[in-house]
Coordinates of C-alpha atoms in Angstrom, one line a residue:
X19 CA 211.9 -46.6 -120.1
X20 CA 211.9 -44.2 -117.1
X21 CA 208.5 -45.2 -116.1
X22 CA 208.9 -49.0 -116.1
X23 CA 212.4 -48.7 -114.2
X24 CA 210.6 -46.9 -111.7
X25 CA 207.9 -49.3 -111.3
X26 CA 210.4 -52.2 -110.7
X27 CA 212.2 -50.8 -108.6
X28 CA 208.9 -50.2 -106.1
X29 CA 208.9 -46.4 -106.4
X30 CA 205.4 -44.7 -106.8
X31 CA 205.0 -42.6 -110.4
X32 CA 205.8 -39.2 -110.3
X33 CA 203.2 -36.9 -110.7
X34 CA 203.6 -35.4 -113.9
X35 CA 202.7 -39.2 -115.6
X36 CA 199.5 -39.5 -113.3
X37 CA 196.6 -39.8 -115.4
X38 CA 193.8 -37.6 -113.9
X39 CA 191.0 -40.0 -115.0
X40 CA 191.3 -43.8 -117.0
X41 CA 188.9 -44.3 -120.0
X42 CA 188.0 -48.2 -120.1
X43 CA 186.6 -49.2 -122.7
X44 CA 186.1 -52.9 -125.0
X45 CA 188.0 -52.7 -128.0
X46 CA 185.6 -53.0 -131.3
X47 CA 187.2 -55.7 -133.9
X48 CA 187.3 -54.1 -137.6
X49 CA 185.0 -55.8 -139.9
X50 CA 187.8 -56.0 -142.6
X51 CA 191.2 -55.2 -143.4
X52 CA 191.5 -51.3 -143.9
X53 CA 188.5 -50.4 -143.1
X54 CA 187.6 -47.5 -140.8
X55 CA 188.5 -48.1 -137.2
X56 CA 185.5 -48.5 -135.7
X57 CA 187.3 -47.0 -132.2
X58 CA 187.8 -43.4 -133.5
X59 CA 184.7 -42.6 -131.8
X60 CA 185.9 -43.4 -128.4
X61 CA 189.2 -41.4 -129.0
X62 CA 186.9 -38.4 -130.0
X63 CA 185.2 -39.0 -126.7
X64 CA 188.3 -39.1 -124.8
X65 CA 189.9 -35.6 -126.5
X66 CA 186.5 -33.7 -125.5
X67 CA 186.7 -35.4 -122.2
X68 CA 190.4 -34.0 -121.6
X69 CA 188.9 -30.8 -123.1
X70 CA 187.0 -30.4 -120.5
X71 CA 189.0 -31.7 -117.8
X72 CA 191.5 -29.5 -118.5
X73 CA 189.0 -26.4 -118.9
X74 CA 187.2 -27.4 -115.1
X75 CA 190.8 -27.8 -113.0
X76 CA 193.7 -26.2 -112.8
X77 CA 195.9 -29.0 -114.3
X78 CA 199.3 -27.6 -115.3
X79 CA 199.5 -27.2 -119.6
X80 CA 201.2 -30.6 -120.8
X81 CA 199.7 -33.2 -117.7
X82 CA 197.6 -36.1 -118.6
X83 CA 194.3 -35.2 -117.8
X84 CA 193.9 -39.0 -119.6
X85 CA 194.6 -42.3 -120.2
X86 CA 193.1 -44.6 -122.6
X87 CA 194.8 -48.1 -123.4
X88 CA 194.5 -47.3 -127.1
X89 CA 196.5 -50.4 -128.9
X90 CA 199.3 -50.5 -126.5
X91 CA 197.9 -54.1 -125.4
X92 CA 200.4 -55.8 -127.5
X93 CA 203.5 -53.7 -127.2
X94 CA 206.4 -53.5 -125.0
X95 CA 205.7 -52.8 -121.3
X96 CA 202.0 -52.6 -122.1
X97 CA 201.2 -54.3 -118.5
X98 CA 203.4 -51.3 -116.8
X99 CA 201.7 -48.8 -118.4
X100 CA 198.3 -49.9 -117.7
X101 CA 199.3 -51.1 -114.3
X102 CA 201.0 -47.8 -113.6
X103 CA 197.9 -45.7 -114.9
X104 CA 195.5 -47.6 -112.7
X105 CA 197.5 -47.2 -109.7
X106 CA 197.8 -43.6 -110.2
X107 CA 194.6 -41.9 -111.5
X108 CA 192.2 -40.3 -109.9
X109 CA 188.9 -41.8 -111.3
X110 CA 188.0 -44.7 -113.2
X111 CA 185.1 -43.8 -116.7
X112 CA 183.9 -47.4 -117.8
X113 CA 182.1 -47.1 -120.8
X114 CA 179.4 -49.4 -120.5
X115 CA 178.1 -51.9 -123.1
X116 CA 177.6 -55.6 -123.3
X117 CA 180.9 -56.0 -125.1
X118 CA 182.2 -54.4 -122.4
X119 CA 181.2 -56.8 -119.6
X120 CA 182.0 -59.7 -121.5
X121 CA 185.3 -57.8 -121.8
X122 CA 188.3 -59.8 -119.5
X123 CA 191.0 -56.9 -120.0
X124 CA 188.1 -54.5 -119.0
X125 CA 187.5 -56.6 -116.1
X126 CA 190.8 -56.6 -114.8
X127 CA 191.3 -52.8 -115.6
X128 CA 187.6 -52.8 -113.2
X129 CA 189.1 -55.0 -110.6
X130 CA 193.0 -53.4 -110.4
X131 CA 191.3 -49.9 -109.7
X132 CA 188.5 -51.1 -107.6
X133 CA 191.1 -53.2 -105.1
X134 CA 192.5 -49.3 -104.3
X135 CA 189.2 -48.3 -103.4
X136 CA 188.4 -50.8 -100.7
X137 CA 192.3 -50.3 -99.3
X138 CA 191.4 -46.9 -98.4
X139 CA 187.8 -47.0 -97.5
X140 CA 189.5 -49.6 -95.0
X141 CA 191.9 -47.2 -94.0
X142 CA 189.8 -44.3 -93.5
X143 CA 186.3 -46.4 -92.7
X144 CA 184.4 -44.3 -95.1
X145 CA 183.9 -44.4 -99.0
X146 CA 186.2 -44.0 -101.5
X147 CA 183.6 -44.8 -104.5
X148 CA 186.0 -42.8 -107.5
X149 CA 184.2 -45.0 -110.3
X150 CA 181.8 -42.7 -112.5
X151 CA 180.3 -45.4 -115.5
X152 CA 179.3 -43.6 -118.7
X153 CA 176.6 -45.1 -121.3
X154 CA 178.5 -46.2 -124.5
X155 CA 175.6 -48.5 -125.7
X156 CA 172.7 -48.8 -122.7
X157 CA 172.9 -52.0 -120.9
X158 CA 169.8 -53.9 -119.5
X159 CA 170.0 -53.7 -115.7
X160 CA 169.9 -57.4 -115.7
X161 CA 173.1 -57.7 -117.8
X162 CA 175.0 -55.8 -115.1
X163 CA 177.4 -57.8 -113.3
X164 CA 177.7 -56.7 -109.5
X165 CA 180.2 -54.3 -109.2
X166 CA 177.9 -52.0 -112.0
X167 CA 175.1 -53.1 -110.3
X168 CA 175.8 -51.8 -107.3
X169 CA 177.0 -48.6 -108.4
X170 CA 175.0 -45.4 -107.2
X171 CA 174.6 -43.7 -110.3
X172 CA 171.8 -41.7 -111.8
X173 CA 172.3 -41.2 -116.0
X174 CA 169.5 -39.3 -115.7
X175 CA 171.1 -36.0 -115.0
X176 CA 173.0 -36.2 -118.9
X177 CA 169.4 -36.4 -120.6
X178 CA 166.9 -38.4 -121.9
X179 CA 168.6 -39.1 -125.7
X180 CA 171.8 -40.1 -124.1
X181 CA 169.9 -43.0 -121.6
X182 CA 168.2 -44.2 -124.3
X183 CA 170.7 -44.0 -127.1
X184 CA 173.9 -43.8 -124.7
X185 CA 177.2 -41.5 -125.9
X186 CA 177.9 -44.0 -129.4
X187 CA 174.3 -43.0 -130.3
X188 CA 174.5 -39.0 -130.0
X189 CA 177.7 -39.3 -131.5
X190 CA 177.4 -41.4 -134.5
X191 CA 173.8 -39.5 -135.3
X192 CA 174.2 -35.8 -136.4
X193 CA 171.0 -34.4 -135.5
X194 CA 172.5 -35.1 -131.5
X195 CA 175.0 -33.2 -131.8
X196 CA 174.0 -30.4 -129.2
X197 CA 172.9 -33.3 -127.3
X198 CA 176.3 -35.0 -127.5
X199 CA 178.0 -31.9 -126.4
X200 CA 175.9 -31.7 -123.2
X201 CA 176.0 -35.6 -122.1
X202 CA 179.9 -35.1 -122.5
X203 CA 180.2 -31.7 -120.6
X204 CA 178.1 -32.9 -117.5
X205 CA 180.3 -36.2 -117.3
X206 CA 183.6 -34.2 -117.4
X207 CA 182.2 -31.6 -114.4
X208 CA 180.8 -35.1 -112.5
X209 CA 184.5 -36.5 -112.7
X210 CA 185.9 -33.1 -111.6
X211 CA 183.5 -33.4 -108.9
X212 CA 184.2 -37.2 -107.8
X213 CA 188.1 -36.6 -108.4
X214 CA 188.0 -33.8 -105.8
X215 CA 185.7 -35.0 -102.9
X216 CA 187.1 -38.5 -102.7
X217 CA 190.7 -37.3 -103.4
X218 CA 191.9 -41.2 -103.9
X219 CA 195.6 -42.1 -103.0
X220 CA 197.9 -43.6 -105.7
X221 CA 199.2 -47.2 -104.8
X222 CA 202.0 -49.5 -105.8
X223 CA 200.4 -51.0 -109.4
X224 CA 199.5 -54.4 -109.6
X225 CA 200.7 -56.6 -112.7
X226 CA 197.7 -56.1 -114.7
X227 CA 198.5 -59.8 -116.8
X228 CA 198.0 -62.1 -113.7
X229 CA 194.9 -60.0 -111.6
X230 CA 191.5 -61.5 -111.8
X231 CA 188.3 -60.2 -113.8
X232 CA 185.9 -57.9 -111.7
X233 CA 183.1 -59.5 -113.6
X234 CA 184.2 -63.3 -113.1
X235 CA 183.7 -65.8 -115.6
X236 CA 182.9 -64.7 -118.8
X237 CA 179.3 -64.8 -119.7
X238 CA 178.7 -66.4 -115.7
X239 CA 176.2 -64.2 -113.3
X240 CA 177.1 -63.7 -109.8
X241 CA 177.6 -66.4 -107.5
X242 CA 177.4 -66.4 -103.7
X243 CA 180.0 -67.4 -101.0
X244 CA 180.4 -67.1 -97.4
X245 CA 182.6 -65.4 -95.4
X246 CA 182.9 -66.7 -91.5
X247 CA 185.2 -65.6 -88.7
X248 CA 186.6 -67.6 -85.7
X249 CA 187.2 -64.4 -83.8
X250 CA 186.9 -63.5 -80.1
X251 CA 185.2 -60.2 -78.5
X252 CA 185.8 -58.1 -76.1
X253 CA 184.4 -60.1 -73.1
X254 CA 186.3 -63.3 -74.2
X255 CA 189.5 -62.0 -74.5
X256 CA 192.4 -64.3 -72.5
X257 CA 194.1 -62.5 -69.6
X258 CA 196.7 -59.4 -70.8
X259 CA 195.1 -59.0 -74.5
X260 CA 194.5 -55.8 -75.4
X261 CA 190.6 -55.4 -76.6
X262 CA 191.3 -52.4 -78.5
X263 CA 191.3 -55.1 -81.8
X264 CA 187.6 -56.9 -80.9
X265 CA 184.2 -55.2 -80.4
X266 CA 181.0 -57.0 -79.1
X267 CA 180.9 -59.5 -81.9
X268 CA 183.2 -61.5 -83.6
X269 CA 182.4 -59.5 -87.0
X270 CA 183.8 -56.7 -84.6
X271 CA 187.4 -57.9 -85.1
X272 CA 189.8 -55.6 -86.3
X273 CA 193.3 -57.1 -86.7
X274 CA 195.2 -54.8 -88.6
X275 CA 194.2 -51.8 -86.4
X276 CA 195.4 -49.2 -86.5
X277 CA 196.3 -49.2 -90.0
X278 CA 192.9 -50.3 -90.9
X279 CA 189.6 -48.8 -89.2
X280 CA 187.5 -51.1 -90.4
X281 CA 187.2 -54.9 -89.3
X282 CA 188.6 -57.1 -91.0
X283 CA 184.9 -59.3 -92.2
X284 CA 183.6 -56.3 -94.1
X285 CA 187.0 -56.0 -96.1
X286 CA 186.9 -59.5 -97.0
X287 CA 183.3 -59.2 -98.2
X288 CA 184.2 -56.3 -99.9
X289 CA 187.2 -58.0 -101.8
X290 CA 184.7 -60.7 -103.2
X291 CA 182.0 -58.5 -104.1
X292 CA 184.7 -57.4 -106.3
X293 CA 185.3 -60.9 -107.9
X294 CA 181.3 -60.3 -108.5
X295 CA 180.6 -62.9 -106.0
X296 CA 177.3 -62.0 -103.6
X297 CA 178.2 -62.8 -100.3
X298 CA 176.7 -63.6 -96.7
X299 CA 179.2 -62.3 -93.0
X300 CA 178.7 -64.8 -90.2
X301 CA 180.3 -65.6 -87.1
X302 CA 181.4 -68.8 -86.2
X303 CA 180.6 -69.0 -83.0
X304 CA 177.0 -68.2 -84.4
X305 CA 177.3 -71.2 -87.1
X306 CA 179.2 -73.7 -85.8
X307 CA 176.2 -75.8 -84.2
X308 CA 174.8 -75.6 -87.6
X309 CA 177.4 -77.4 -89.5
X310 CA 176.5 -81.0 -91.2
X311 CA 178.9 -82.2 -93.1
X312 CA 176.5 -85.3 -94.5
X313 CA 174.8 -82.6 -96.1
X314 CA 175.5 -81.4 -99.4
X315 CA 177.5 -77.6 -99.3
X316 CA 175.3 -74.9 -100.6
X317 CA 178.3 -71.8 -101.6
X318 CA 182.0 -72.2 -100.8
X319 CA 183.3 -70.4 -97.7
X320 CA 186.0 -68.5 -96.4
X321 CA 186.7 -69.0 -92.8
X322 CA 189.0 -66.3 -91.5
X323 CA 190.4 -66.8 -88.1
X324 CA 192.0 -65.3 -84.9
X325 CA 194.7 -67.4 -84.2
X326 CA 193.6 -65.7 -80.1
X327 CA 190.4 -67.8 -81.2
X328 CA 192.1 -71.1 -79.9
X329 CA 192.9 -69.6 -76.4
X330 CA 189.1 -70.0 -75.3
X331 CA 188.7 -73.8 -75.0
X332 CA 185.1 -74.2 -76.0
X333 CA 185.6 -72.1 -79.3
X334 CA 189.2 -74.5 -79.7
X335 CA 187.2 -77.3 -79.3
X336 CA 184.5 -76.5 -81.8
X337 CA 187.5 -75.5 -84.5
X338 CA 189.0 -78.8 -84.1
X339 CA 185.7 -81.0 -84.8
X340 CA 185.0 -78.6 -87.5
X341 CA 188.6 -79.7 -88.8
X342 CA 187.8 -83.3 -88.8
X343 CA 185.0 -83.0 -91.0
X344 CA 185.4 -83.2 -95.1
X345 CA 184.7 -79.6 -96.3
X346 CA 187.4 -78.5 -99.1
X347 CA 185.3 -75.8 -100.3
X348 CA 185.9 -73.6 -97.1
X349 CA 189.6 -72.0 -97.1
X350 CA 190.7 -70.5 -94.4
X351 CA 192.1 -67.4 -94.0
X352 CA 194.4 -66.3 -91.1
X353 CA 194.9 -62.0 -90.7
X354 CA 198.1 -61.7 -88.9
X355 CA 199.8 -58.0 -87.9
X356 CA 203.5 -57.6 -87.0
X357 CA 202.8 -54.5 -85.7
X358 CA 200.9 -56.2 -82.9
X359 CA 203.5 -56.7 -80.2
X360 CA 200.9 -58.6 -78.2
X361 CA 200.8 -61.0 -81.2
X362 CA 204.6 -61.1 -82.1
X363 CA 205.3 -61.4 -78.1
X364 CA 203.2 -64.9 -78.3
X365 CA 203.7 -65.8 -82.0
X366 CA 204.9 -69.5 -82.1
X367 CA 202.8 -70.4 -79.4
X368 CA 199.6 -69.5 -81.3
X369 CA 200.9 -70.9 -84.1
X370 CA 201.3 -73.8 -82.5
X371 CA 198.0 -74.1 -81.0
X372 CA 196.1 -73.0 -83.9
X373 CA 198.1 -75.7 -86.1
X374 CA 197.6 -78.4 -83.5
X375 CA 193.7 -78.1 -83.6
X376 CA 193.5 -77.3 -87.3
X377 CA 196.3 -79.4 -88.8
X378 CA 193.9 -80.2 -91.8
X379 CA 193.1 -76.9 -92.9
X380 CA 196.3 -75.8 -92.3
X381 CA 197.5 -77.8 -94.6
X382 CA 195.0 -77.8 -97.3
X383 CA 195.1 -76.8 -100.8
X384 CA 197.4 -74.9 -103.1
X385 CA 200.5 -72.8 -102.2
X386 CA 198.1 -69.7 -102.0
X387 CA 195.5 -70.9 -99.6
X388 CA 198.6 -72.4 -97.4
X389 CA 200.2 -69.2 -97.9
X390 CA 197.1 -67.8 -96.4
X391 CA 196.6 -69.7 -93.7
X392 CA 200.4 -69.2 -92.4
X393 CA 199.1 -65.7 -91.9
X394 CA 198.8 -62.3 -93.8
X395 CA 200.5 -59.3 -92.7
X396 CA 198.8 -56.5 -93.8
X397 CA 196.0 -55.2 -95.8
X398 CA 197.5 -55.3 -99.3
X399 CA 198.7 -58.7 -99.1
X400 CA 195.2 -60.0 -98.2
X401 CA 194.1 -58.0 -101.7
X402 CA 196.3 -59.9 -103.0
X403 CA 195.7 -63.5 -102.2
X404 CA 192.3 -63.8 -101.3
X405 CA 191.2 -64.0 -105.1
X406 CA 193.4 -67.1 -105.4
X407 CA 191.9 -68.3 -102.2
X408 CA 188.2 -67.8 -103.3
X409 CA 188.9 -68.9 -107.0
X410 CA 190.3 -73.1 -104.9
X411 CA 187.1 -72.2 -102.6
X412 CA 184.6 -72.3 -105.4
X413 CA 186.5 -74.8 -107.7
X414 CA 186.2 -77.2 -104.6
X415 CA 182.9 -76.0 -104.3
X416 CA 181.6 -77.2 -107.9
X417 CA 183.4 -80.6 -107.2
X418 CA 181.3 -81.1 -104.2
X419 CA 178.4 -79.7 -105.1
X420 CA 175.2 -81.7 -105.0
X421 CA 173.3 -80.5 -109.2
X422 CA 170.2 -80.6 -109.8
X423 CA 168.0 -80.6 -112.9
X424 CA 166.7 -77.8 -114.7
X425 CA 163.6 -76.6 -113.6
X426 CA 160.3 -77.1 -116.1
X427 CA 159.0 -80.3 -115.2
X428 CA 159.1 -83.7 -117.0
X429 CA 162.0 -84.6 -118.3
X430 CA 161.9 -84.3 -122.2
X431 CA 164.6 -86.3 -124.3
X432 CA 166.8 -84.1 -126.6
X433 CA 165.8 -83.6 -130.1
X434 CA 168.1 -85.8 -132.3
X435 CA 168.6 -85.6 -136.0
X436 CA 167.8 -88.0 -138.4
X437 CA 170.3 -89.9 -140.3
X438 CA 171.0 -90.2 -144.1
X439 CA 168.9 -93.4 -143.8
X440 CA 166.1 -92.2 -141.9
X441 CA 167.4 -93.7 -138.8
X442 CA 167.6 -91.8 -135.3
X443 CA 171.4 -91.8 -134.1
X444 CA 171.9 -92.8 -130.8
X445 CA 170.6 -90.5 -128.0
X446 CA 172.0 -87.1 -126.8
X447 CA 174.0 -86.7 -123.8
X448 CA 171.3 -85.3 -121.1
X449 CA 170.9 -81.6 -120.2
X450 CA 173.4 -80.1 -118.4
X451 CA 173.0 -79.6 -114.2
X452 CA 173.8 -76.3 -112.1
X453 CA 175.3 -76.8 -108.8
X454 CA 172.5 -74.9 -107.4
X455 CA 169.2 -76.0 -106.2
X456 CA 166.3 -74.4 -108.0
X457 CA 164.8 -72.3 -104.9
X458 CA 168.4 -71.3 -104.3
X459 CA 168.9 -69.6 -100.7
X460 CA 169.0 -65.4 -100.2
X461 CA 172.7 -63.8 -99.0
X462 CA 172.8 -61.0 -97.1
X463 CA 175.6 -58.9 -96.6
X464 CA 177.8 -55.1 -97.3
X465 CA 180.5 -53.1 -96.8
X466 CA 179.3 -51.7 -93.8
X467 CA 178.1 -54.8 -92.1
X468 CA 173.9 -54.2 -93.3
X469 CA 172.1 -56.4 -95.6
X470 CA 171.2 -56.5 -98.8
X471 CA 168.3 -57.9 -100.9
X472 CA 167.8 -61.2 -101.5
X473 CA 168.9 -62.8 -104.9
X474 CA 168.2 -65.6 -106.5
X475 CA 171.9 -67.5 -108.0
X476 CA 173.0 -69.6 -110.8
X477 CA 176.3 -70.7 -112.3
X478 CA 177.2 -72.2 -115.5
X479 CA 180.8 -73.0 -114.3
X480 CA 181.6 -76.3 -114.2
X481 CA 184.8 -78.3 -112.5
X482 CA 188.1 -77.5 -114.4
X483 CA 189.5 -80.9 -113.5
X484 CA 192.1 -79.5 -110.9
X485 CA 193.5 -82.2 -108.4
X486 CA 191.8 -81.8 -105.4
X487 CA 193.2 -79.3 -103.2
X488 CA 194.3 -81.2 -100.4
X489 CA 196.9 -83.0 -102.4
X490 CA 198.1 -80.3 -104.7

């Protein structure tokens, strides 16, 4: 009761409830009524992980070395407890296994931990990488979603039976015992190790029930979008603005300096790599002579923008035809900080300007992507809405999308059944179409502002049959 008073009342956990590392792991279904839990193994796994947690630090006797959300998914303040936990610990164990990706609730629990993460990277411009993944049941590397994926990790260093059979096989499998004990000892010491050199700070939980799945649609891969910001630099900058928020590009832009070291571009990107999203960092002033609206859209987009933008003329200019063309799959985003006093001083005059030559994207969509566009203050309210912003970007997205058939060739009719009569039924409805086009494009993009590898993309989502975002 303590716990979830404090939590709605805004207060941070104390730290005698502060898990030092979260096991998340996919619940396995029984395969009949009271029969053996087929979860025991994972709590073994978690008391010799808090065995050896406790052993390696100098946790006081009593404290949670752990937390594991064993059945409390269903009971009273089961979202405050999770929420709480997620906020709070130190490092995050996902037990990896395909019913774990396929996993929402693990997803989320992925996500909710990962969002704290990129706050304080932000913060602090460096890494705060405080996930360490252990093998439950080995996963294909092509079965990894993007957040695992991108994980620097080598199981290597727990031995060879535990990569090939992962932790369930050296535990279920006497002869590994020895084996067993070794895999879990050298992941307790690489938590210890993580826990201390990244030294994460605990943040104000998010309700676990409404916050999106790292790992997006179940069963979906990765899809791409494109972030783009309408930004100016340091040698654009109208008369009196300080430059200490702008560098030489646009990608430069800082806004919520100096509460955040780390432009504003490569937080976003981050953000949707968490929403398992691969994504592309442009500048507008780069892109905007390559815009066609006749053409077909090839990823949705979110176009963040310096409401200073609209003081250069040529840049306003460009904003505004860009406005007048069709393109609901790009949302725009608009970073605002209070603590500018440049920026408060001149506050409903850039409004007004920025609403005068965008009036149709400053209107569009849902109460979150208006919400958005009115301007976000800091950088936990931008955690917060750019998933529902990205989620009306792609939805728009698949609505507009130009599908193409699957590759192979000819077209080949569906096999159909014969009836009880020996006649064919009528015909099949035809194959299904993805949004993207066979040879589909190659994003680029990181944290840090380098590229990545190319990658081919595919989606299996298809159009929910939400009203179109400019009337809802």
């Amino acid at each position: 009761m303590f716990l979830r008073s404090h939590l709605r009342d805004g207060g941070h956990v104390p730290a005698s409830v502060q898990p030092y590392f979260f096991l998340s792991y996919a619940h396995t279904p029984r395969f009949g009524a009271g029969g053996p839990d087929p979860d025991m193994w994972v709590e073994r796994l978690f008391r010799d992980l808090s065995s050896h947690v406790m052993a390696l630090t100098d946790l006081p006797a009593g404290s949670d070395a752990g937390f594991m959300d064993r059945e409390i998914r269903s009971g009273e303040g089961w979202s405050e407890r999770l929420g709480a936990a997620l906020a709070t610990c130190r490092v995050f164990v996902p037990l990896f296994s395909p019913r774990y990706f396929a996993s929402e609730m693990c997803g989320k629990e992925w996500f909710a931990f990962a969002q704290r993460a990129i706050a304080q990277g932000a913060e602090r411009d460096e890494p705060a990488n405080a996930i360490v993944p252990a093998l439950w049941v080995p996963v294909p590397p092509s079965q990894l979603p993007g957040p695992a994926e991108r994980l620097q990790f080598n199981h290597n260093t727990f031995g060879d039976r535990y990569v090939t059979d992962g932790l369930y096989g050296l535990i279920k499998l006497r002869g590994y015992a020895e084996e067993y004990e070794r895999a879990v000892y050298e992941l307790a010491k690489r938590i210890v190790r993580v826990a201390e050199s990244v030294r994460l700070d605990s943040s104000r939980p998010l309700d676990y029930r409404v916050v999106p799945s790292a790992f997006g649609s179940p069963g979906g891969s990765a899809r791409s979008l494109q972030v783009t910001v309408a930004a100016a630099t340091r040698h654009d900058l109208p008369e009196g603005r300080s430059p200490e928020y702008y560098g030489e590009t646009a990608l430069d832009w800082n806004p919520y300096h100096p509460a955040s070291r780390r432009p504003v571009a490569y937080v976003a990107e981050e953000l949707v790599r968490n929403l398992n999203y691969r994504t592309t960092v442009a500048s507008f002033d780069d892109e905007a002579g390559h815009f066609d609206s006749k053409q077909p859209p090839t990823r949705p987009e979110i176009l963040i923008v310096d409401r200073w933008a609209v003081t250069d003329e040529h840049r306003r200019q460009r904003l505004a035809a860009f406005d007048q063309e069709p393109r609901p799959w790009v949302s725009v985003v608009v970073p605002w900080n209070r603590y500018d006093h440049q920026s408060r001083a001149k506050e409903n005059e850039l409004v007004h300007t920025l609403e005068d030559t965008m009036p149709v994207k400053m209107g569009q969509g849902r109460a979150a992507c208006r919400a958005a566009a009115n301007g976000v203050p800091n950088l936990e309210a931008l955690g917060q809405i750019l998933p529902q912003v990205v989620e009306a970007a792609a939805q728009q997205y698949l609505r507009h999308a130009q599908v193409y058939p699957p590759a192979g060739g000819a077209h080949t009719e569906r096999p159909r059944l014969l009836g009880p009569m020996g006649m064919s039924g009528p015909p099949g409805p035809p194959p299904p179409r993805a949004p993207f086009p066979p040879d589909a494009h190659s994003d680029t993009g990181s944290g840090s502002g380098t590229g990545t590898g190319t990658r081919t993309e595919a989606t299996t989502d298809t159009d929910r049959g939400d009203t179109d975002d400019s009337q809802s």
